[in-house]
The first five atom37 places (N, CA, C, CB, O) and aatype in JSON, in Angstrom:
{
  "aatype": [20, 20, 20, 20, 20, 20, 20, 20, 20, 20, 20, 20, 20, 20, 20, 20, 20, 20, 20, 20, 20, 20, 20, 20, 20, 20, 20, 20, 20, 20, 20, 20, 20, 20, 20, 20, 20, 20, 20, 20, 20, 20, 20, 20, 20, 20, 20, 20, 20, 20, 20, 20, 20, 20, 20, 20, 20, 20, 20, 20, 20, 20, 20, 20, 20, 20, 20, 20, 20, 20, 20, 20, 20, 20, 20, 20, 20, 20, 20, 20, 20, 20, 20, 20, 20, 20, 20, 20, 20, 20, 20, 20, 20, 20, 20, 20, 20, 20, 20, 20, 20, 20, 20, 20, 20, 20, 20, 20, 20, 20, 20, 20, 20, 20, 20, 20, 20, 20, 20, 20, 20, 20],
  "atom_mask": [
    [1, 1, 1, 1, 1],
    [1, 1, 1, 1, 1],
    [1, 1, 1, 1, 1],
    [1, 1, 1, 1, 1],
    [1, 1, 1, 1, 1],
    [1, 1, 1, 1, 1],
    [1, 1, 1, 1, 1],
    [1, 1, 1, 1, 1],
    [1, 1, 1, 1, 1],
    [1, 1, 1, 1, 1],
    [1, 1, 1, 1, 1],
    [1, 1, 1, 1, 1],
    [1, 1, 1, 1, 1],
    [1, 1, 1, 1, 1],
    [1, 1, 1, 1, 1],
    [1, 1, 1, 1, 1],
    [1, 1, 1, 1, 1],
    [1, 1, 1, 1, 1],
    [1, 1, 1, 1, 1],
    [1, 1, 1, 1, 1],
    [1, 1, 1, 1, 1],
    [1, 1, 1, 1, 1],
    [1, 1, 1, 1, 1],
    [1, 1, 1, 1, 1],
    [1, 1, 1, 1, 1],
    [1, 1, 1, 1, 1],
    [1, 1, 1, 1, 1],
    [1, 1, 1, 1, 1],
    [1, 1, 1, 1, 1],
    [1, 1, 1, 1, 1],
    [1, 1, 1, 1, 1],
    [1, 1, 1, 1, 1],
    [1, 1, 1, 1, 1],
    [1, 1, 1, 1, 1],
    [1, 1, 1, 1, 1],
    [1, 1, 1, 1, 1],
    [1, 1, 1, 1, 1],
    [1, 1, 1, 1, 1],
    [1, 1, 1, 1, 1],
    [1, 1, 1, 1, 1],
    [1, 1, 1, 1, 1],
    [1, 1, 1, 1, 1],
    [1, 1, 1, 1, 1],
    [1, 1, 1, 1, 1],
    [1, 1, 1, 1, 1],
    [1, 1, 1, 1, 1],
    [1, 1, 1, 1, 1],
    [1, 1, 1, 1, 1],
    [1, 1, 1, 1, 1],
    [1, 1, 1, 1, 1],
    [1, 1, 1, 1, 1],
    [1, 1, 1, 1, 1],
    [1, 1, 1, 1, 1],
    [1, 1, 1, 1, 1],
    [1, 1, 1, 1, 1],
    [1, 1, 1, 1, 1],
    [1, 1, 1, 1, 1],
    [1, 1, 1, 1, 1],
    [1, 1, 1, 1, 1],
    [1, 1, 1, 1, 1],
    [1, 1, 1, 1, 1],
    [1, 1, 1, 1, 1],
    [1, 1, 1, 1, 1],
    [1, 1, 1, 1, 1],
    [1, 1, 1, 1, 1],
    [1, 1, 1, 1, 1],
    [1, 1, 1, 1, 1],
    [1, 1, 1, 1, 1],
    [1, 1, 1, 1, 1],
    [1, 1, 1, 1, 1],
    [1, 1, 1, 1, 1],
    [1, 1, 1, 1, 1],
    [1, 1, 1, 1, 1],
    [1, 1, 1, 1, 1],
    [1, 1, 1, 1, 1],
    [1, 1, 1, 1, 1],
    [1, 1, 1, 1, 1],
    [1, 1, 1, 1, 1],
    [1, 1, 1, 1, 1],
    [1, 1, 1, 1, 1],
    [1, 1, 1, 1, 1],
    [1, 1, 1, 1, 1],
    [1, 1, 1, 1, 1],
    [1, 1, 1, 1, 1],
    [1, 1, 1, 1, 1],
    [1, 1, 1, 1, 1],
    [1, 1, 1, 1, 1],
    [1, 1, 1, 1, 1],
    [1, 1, 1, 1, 1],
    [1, 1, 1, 1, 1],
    [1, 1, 1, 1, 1],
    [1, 1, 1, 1, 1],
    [1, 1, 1, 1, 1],
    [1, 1, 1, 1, 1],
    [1, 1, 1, 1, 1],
    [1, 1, 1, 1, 1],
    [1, 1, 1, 1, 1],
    [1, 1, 1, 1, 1],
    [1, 1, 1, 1, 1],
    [1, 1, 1, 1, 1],
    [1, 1, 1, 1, 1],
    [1, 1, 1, 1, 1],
    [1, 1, 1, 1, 1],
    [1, 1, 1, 1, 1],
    [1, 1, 1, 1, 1],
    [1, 1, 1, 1, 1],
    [1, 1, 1, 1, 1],
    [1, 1, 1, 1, 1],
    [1, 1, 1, 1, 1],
    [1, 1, 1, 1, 1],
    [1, 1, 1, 1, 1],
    [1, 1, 1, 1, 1],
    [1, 1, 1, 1, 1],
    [1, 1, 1, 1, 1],
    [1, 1, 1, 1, 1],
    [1, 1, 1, 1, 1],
    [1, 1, 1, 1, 1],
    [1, 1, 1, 1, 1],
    [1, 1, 1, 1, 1],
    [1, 1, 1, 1, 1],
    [1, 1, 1, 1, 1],
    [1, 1, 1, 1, 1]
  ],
  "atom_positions": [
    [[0.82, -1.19, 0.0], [0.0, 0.0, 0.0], [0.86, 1.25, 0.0], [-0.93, 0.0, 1.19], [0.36, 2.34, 0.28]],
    [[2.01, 1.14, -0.27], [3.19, 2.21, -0.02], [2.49, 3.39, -1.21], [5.15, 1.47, -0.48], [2.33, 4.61, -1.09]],
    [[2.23, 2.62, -2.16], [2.33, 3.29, -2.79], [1.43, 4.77, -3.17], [2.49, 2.52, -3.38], [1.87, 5.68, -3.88]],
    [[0.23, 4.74, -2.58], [-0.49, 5.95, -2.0], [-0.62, 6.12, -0.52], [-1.82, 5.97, -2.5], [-1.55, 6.7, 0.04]],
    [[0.62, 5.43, 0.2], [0.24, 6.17, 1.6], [0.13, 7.62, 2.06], [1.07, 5.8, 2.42], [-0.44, 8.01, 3.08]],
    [[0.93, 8.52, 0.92], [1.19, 9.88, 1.4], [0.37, 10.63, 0.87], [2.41, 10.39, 1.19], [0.49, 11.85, 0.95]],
    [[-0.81, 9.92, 0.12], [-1.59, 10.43, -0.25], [-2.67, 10.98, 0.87], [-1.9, 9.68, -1.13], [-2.89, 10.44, 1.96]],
    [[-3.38, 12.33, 0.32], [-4.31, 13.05, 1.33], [-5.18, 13.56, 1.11], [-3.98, 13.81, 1.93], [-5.23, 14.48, 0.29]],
    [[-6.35, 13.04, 1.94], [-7.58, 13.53, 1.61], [-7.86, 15.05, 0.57], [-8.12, 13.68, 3.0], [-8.72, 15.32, -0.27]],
    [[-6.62, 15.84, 1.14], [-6.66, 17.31, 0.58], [-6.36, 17.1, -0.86], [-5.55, 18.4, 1.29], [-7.1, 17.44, -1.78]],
    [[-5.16, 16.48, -0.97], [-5.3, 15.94, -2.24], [-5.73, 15.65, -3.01], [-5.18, 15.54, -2.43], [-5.61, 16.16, -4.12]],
    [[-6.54, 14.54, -2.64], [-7.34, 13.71, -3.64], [-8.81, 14.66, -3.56], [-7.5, 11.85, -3.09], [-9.51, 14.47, -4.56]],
    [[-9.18, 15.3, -2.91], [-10.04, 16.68, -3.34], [-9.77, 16.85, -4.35], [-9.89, 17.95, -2.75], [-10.55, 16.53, -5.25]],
    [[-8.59, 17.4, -4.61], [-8.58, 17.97, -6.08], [-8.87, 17.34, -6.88], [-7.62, 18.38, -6.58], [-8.82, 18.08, -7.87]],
    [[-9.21, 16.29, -7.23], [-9.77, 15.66, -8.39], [-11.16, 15.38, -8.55], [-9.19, 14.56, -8.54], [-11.95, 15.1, -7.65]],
    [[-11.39, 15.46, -9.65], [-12.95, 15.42, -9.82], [-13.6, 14.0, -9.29], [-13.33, 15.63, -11.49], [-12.84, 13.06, -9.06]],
    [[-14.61, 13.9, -9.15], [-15.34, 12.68, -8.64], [-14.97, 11.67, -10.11], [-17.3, 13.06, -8.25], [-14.9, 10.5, -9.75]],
    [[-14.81, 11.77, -11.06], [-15.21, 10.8, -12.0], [-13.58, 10.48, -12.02], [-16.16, 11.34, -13.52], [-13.17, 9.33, -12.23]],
    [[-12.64, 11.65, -11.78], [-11.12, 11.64, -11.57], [-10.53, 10.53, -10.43], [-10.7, 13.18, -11.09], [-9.51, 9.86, -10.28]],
    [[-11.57, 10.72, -9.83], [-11.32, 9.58, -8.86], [-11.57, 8.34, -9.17], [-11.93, 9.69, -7.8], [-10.61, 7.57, -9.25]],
    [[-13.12, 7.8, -9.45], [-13.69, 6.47, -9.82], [-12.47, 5.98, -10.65], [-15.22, 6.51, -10.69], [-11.89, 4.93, -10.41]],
    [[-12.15, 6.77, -11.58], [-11.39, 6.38, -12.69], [-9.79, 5.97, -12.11], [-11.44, 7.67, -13.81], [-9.13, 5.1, -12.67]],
    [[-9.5, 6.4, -11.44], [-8.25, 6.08, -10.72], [-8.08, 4.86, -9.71], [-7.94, 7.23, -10.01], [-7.12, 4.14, -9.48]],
    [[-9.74, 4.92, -9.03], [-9.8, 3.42, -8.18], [-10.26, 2.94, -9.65], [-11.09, 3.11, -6.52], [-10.03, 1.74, -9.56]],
    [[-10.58, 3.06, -10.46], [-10.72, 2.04, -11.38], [-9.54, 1.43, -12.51], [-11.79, 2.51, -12.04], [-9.72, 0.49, -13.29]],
    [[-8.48, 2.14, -12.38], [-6.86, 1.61, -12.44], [-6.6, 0.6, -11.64], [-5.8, 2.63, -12.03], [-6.33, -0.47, -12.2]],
    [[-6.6, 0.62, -10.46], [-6.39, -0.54, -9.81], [-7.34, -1.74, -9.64], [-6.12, -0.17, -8.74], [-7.13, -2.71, -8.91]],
    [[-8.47, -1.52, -10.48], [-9.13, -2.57, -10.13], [-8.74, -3.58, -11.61], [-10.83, -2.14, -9.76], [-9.06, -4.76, -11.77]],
    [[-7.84, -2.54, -12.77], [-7.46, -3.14, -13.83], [-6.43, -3.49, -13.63], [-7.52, -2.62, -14.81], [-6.13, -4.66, -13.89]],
    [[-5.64, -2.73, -13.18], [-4.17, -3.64, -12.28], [-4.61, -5.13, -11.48], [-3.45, -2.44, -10.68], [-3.98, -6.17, -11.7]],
    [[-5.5, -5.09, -10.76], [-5.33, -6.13, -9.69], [-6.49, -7.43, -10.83], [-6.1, -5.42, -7.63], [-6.84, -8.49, -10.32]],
    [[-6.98, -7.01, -12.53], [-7.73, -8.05, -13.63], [-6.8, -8.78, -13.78], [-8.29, -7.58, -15.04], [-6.65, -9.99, -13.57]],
    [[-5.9, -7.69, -14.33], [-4.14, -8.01, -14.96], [-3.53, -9.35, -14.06], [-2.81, -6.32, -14.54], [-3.48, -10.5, -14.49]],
    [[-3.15, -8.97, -12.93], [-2.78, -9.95, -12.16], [-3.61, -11.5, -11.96], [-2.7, -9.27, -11.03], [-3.11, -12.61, -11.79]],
    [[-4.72, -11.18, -12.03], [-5.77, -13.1, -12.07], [-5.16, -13.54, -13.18], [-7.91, -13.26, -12.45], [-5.01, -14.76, -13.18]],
    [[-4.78, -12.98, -14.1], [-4.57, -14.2, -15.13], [-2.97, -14.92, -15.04], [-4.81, -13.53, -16.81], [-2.79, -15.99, -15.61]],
    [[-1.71, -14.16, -14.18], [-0.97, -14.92, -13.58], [-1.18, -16.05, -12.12], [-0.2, -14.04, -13.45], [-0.45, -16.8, -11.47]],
    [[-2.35, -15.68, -12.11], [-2.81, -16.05, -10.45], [-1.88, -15.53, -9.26], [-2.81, -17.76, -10.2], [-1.25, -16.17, -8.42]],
    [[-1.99, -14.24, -9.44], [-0.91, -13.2, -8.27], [-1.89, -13.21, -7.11], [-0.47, -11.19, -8.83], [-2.53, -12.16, -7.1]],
    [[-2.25, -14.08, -6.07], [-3.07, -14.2, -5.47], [-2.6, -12.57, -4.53], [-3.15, -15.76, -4.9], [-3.36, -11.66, -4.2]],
    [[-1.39, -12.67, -4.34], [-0.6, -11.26, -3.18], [-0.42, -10.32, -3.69], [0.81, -11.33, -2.54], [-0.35, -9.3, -3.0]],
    [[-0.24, -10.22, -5.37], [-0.66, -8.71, -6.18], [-1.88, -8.45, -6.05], [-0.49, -8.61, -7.72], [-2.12, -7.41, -5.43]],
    [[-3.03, -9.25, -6.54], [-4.0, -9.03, -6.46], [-4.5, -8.28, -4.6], [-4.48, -10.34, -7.08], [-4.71, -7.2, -4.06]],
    [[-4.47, -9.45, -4.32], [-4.75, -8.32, -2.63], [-4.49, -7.05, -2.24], [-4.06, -8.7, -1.49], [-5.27, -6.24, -1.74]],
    [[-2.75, -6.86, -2.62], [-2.28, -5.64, -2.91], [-3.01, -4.66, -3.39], [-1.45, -5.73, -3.59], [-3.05, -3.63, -2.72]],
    [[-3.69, -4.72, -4.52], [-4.26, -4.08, -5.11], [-5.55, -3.6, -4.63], [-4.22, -4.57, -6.03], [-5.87, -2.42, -4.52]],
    [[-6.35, -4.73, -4.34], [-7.63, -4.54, -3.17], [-7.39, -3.77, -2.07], [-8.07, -5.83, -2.49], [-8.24, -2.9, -1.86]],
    [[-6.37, -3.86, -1.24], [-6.02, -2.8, -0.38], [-5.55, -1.45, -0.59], [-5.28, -3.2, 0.24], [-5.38, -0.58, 0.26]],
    [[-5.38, -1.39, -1.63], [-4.53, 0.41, -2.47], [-6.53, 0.6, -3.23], [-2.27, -0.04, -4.73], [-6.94, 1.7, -3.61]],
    [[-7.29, -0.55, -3.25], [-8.42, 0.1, -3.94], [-9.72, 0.75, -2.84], [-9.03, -1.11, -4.99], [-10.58, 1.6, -3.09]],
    [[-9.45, -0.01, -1.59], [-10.13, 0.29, -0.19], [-9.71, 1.48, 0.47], [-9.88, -0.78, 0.8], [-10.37, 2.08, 1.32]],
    [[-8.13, 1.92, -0.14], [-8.0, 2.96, 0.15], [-8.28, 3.96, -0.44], [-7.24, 3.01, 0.4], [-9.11, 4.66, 0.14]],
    [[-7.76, 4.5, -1.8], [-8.64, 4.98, -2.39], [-10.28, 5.58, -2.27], [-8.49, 4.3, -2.93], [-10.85, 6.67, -2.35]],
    [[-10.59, 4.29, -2.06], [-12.27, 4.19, -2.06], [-12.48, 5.34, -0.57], [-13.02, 2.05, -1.72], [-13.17, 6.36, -0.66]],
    [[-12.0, 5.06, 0.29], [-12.57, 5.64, 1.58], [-11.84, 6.62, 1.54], [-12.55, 4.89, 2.91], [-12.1, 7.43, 2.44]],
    [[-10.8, 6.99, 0.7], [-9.99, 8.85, 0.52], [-11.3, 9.42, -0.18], [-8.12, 9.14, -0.89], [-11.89, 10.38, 0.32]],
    [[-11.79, 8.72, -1.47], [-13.14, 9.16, -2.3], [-14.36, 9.73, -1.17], [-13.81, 7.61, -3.23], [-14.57, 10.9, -0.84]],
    [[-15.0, 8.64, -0.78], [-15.84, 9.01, 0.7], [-15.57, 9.92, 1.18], [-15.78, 8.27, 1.79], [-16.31, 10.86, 0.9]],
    [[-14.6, 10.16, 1.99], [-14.4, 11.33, 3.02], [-13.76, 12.6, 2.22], [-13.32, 10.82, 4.34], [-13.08, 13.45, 2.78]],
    [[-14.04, 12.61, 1.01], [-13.6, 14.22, 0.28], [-14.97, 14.26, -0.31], [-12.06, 14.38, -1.1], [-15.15, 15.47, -0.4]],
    [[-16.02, 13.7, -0.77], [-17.07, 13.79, -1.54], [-18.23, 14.49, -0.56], [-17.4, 12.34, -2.14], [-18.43, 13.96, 0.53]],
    [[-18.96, 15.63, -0.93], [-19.85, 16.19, -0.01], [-20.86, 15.83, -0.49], [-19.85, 17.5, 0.26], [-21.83, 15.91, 0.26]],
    [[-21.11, 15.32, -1.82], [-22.51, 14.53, -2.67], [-23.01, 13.31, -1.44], [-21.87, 13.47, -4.59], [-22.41, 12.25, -1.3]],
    [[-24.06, 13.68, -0.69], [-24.37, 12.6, -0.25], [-25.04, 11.29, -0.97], [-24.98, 13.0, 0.57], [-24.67, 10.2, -0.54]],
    [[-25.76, 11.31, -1.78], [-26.14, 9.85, -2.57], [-24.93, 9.15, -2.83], [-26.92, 10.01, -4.05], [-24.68, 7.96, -2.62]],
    [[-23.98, 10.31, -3.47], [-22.67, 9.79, -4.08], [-22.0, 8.55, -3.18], [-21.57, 11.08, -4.17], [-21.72, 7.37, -3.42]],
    [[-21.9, 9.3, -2.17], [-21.32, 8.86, -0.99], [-22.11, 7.72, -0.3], [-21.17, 10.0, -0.11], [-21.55, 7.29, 0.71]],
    [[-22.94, 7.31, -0.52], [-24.07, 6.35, 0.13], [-23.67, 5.06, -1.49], [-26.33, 7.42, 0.31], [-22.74, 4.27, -1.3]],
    [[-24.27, 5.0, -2.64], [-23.33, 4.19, -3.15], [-22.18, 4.04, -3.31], [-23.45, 4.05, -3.82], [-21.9, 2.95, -3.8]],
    [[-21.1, 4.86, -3.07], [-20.06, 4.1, -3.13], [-19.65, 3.51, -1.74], [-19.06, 4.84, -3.73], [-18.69, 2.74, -1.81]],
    [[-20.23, 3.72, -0.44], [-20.32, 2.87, 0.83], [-20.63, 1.35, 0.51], [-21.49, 3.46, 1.79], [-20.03, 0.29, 0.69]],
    [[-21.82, 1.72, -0.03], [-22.08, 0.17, -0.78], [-21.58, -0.69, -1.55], [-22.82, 0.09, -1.39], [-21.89, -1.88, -1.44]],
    [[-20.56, -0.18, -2.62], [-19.77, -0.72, -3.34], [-18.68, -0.72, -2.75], [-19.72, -0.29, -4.41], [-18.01, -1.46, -3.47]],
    [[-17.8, -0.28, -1.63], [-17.03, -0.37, -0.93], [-17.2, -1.62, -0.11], [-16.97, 0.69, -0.42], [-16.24, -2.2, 0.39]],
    [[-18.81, -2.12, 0.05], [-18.78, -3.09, 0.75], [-18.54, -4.52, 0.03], [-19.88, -2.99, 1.44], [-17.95, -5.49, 0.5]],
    [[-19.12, -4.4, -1.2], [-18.65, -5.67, -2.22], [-16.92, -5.87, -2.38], [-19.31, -5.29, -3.94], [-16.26, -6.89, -2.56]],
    [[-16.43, -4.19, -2.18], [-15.03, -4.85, -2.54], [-14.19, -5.22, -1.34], [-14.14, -3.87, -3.41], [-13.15, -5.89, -1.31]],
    [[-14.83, -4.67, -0.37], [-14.0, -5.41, 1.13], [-14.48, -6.86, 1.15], [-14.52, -4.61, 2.88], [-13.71, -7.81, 1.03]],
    [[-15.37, -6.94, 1.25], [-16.01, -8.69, 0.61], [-15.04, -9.39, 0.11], [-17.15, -8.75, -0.74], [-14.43, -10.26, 0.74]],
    [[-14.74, -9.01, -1.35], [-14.17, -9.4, -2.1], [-12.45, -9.51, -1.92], [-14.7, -8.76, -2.98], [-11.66, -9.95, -2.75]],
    [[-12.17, -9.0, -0.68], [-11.1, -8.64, -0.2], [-10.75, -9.32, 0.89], [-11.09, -7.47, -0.01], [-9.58, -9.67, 1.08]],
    [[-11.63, -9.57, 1.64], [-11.13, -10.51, 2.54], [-11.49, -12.16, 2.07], [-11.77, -10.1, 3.98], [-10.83, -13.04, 2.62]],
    [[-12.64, -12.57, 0.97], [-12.67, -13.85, 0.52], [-11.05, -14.16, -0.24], [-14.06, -13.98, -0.54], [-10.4, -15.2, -0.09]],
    [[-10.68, -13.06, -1.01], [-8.99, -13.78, -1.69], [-8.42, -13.68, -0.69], [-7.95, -13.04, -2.95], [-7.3, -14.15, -0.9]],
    [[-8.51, -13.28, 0.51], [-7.41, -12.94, 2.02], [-7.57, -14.68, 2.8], [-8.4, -11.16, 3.53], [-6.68, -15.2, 3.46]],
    [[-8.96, -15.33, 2.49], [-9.61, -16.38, 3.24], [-8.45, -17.99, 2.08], [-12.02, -16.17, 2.96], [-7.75, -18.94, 2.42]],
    [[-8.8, -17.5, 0.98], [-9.04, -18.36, 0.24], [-7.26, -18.92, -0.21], [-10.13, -17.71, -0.91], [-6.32, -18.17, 0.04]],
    [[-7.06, -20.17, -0.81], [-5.37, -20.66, -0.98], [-5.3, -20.17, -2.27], [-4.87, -22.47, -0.88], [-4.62, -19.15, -2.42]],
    [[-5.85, -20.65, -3.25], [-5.86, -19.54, -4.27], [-7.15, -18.87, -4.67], [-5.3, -20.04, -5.48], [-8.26, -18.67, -4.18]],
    [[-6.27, -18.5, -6.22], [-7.83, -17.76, -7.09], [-7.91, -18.29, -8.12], [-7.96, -16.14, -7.55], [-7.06, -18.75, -8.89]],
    [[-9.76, -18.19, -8.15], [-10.51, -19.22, -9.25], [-10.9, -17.92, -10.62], [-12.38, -20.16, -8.34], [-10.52, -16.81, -10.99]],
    [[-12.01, -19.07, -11.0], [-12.63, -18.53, -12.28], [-13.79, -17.41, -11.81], [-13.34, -19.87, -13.21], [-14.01, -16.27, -12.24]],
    [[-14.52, -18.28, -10.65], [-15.11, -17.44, -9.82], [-15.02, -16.21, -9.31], [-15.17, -17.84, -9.17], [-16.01, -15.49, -9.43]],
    [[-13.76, -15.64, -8.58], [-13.26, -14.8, -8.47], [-12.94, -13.72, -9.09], [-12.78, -15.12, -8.23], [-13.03, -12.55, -8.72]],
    [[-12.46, -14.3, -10.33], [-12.45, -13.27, -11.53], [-13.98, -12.75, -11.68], [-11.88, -14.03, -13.05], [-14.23, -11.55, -11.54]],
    [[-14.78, -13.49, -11.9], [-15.95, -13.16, -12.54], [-16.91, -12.13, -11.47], [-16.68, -14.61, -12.98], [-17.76, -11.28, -11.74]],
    [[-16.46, -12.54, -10.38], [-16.66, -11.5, -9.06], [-16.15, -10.12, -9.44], [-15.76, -12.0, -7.63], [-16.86, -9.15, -9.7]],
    [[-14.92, -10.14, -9.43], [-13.44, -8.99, -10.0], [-14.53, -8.09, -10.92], [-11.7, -9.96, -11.34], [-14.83, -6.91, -10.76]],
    [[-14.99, -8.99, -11.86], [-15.17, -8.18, -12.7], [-16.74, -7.34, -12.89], [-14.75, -8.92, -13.72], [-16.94, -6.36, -13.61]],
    [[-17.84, -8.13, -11.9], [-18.93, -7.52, -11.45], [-18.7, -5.93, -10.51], [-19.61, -8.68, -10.6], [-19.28, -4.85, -10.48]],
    [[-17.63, -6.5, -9.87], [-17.62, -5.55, -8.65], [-16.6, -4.23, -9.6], [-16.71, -6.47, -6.9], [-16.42, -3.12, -9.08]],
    [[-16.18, -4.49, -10.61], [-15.41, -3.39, -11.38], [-16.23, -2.68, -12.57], [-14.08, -4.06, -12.03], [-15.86, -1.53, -12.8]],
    [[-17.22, -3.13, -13.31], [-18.21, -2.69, -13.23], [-19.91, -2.34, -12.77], [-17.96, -2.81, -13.67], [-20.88, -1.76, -13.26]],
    [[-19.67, -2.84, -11.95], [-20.45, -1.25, -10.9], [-19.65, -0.2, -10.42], [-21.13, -1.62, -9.34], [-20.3, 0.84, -10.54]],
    [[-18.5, 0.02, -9.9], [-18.0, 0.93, -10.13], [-17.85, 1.94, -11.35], [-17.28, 0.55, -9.82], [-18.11, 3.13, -11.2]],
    [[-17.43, 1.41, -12.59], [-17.66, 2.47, -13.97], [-19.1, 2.89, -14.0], [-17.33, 1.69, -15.57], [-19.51, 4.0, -14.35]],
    [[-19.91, 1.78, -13.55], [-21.75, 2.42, -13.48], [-21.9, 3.97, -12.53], [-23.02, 0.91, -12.35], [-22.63, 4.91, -12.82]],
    [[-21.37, 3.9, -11.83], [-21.41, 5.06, -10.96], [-20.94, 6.74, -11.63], [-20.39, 4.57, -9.75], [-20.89, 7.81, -11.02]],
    [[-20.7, 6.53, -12.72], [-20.53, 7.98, -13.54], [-20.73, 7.9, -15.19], [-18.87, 8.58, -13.27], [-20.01, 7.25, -15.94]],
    [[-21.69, 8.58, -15.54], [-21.55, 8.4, -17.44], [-20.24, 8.7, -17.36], [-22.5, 9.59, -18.72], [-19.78, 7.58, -17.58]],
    [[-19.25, 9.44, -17.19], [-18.35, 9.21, -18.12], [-17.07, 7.99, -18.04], [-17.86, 10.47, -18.22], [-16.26, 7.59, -18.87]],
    [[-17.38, 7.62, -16.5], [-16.5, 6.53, -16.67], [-17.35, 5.23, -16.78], [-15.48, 6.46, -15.52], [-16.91, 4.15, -16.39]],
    [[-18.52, 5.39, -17.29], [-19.12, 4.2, -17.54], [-18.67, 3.86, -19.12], [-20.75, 4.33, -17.26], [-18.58, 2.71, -19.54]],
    [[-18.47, 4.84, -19.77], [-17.92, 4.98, -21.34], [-16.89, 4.06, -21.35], [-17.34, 6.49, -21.86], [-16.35, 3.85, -22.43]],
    [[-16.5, 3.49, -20.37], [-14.97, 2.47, -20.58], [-15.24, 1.13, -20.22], [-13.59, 2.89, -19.54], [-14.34, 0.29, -20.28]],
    [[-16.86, 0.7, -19.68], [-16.86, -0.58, -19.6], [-16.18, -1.72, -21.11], [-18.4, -0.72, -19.23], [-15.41, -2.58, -21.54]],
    [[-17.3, -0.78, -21.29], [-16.52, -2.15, -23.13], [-15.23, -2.3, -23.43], [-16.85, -1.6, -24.96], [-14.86, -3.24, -24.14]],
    [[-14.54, -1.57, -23.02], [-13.03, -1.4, -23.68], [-12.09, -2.18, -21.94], [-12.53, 1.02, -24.22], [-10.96, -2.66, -21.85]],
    [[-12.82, -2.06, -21.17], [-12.22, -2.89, -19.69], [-12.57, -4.07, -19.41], [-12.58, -2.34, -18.43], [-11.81, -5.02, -19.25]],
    [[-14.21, -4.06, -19.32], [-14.7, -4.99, -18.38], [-15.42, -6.17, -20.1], [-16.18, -3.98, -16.87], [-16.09, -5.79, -21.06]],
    [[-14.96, -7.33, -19.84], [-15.88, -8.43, -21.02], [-17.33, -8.3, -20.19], [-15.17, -10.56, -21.14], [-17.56, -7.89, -19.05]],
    [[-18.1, -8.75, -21.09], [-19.6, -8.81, -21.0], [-19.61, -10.56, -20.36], [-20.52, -8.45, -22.84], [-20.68, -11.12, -20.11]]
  ]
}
């Protein structure tokens, strides 16, 4: 998680809400990337840099609805975060989880919904 620890709420203000989705939604393509080596410890990695993220998003967003789904989708990906934390490896299943829980996230803004097709398979 080094790698946005010094990151700060004040910070990540500055970016637009869709600036954000789109950035936890880098790592949720980073941590696709990795299932197909079966990086069971990249992948986690990644879940944890995306939980963070996610709750820097929350606590800078004054949109309350905003903020009420992505609580919710925060909860699929901690889910999803502690089942690869539970589990010896990763399946087909998992992926196909990965990839529900990565788009609903792009659902959460037209404009980063514009990138399901080109990210997420149907």
């Amino acid at each position: 998680m080094a790698q946005h620890a010094t990151l700060t709420v004040e910070r990540w203000s500055s970016f637009s809400p869709v600036q954000q989705i789109l950035m936890i939604a880098n790592e949720m393509n980073r941590a696709k990337r990795l299932f197909s080596p079966l990086d069971k410890k990249g992948v986690t990695l990644c879940y944890e840099r995306i939980l963070y993220l996610t709750d820097l998003t929350i606590q800078s967003n004054p949109r309350r609805g905003f903020r009420k789904e992505l609580l919710r989708w925060r909860d699929l990906a901690a889910e999803e975060y502690l089942s690869l934390s539970r589990n010896n490896g990763i399946s087909e299943s998992d992926m196909n989880r990965h990839l529900n829980i990565f788009r609903i996230l792009l659902l959460m803004n037209p404009e980063s919904a514009k990138q399901i097709s080109m990210i997420v398979r149907s």
